mmCIF file of C-alpha atoms in Angstrom:
data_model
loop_
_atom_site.group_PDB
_atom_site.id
_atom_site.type_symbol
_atom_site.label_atom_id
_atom_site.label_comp_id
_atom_site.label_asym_id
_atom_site.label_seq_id
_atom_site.Cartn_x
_atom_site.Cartn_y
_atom_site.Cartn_z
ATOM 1 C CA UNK A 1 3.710 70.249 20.562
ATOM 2 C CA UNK A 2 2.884 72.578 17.663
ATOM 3 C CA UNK A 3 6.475 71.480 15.700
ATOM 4 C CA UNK A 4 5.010 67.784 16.418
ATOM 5 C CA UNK A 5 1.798 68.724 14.065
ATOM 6 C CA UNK A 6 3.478 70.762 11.696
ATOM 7 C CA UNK A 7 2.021 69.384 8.221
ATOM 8 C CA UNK A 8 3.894 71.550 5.841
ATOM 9 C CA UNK A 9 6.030 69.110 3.999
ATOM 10 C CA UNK A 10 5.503 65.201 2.357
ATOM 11 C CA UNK A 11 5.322 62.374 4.903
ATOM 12 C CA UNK A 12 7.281 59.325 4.686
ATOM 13 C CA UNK A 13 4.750 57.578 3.533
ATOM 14 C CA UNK A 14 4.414 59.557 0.378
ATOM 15 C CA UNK A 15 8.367 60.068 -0.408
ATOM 16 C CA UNK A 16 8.375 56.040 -0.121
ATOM 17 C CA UNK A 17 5.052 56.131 -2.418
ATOM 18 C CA UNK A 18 6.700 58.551 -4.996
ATOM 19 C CA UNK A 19 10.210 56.584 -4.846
ATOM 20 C CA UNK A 20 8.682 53.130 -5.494
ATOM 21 C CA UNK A 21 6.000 54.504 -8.681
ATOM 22 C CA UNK A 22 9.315 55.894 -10.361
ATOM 23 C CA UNK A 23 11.292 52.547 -10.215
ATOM 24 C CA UNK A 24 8.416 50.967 -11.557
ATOM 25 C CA UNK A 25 8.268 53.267 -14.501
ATOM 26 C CA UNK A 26 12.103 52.977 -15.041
ATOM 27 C CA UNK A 27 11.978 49.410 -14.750
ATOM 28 C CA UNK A 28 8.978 49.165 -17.272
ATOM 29 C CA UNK A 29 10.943 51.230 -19.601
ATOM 30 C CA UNK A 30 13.645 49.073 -19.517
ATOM 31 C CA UNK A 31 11.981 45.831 -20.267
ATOM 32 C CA UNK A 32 10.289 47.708 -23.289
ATOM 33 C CA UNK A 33 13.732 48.800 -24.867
ATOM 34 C CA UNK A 34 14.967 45.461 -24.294
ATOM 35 C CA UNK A 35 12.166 43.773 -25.761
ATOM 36 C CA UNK A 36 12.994 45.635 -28.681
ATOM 37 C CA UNK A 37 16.154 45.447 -29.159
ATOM 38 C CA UNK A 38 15.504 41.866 -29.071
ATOM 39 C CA UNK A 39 13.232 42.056 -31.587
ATOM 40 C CA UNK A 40 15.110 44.017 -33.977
ATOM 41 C CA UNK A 41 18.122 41.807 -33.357
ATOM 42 C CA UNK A 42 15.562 38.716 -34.680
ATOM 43 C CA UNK A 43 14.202 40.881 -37.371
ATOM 44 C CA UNK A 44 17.879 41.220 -38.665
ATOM 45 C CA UNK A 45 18.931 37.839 -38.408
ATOM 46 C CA UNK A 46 15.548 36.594 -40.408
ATOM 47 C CA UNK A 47 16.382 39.712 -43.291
ATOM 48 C CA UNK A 48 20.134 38.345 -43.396
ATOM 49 C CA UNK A 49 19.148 34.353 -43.948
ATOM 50 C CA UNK A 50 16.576 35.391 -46.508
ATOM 51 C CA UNK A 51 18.964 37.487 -48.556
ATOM 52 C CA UNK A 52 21.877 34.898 -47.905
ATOM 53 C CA UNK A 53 19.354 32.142 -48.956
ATOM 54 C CA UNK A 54 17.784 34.249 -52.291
ATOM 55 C CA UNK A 55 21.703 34.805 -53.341
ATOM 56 C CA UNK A 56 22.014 31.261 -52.894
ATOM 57 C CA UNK A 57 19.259 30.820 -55.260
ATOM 58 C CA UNK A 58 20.891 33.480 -57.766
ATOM 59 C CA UNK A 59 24.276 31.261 -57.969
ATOM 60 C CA UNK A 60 22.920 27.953 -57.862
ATOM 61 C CA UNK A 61 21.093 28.792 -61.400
ATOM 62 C CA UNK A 62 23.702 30.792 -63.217
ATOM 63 C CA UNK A 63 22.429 33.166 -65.393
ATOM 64 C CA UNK A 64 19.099 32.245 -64.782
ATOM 65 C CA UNK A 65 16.569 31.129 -67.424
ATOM 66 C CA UNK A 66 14.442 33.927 -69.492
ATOM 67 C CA UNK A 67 10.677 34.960 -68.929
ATOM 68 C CA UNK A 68 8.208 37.406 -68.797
ATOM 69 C CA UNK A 69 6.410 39.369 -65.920
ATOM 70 C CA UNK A 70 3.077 40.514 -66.870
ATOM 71 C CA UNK A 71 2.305 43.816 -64.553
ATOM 72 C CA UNK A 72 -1.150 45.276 -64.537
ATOM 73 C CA UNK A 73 -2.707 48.500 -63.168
ATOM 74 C CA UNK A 74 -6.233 47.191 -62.621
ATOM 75 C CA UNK A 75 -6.881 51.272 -61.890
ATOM 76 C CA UNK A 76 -6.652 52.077 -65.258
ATOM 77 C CA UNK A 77 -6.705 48.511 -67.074
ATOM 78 C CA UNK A 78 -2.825 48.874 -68.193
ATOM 79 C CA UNK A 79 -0.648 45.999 -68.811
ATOM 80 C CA UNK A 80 2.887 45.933 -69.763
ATOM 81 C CA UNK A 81 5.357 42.916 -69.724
ATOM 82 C CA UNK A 82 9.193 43.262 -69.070
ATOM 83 C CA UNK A 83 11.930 40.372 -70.015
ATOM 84 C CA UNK A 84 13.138 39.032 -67.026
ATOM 85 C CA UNK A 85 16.219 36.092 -66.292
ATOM 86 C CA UNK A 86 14.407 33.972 -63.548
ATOM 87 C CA UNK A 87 16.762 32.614 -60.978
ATOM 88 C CA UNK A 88 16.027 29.702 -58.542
ATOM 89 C CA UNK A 89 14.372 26.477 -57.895
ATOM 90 C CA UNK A 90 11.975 24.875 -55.593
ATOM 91 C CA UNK A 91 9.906 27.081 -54.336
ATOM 92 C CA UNK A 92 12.174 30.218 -53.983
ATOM 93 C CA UNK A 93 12.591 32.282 -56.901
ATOM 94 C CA UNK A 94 14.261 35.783 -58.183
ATOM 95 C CA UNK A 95 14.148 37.676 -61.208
ATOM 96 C CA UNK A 96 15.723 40.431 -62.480
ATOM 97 C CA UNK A 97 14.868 42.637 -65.172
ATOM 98 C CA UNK A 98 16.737 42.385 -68.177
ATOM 99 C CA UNK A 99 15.718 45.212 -71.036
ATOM 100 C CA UNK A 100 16.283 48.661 -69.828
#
C-alpha cells in the first residue's frame, strides 16, 4: 500500500501539463519569426520598387534640370543653399548635389 501513496515524483497530470505549455511556447515562437520574416521579405520588396522606380525617374530626365535646395538650421537660424540637377517628373523627384 505505502508504494501506492508514494508522492515523491510529478504525476501524469503535471508531465502532460508541462509538455503541452512548452509546445505552446515553441509554437508561438514560431509564428513570431515567421511573421517576421514575412515582414522583412515585404519591407524589401517595397525598398527595391522604390529605388527601381526613383532610377527610373533619374533616366527618364537625363541629366536632370538645375536648382537650388535651401537648408536651414532653425537651431541656430543658418541657411545655406547647394546647386543641385533635379531629376524626375510627376510627383517623384531626385536631386543630386552638384558643387562639391
Amino acid at each position: 500500500m505505502k508504494k501506492l501513496h508514494n508522492s515523491r515524483g510529478e504525476t501524469l497530470v503535471e508531465v502532460l501539463a508541462s509538455i503541452l505549455i512548452a509546445s505552446l511556447s515553441v509554437a508561438l515562437l514560431f509564428g513570431c519569426v515567421m511573421a517576421s520574416a514575412g515582414m522583412d521579405r515585404e519591407a524589401q520588396d517595397l525598398d527595391r520598387r522604390h529605388y527601381e522606380a526613383l532610377t527610373l525617374a533619374e533616366e527618364r530626365s537625363g541629366t536632370g534640370a538645375a536648382g537650388t535646395v535651401r537648408i536651414e538650421n532653425p537651431a541656430n537660424s543658418q541657411t545655406k543653399d547647394l546647386s543641385v540637377s533635379i531629376h524626375g517628373d510627376a510627383g517623384l523627384y531626385s536631386y543630386k548635389r552638384t558643387d562639391p
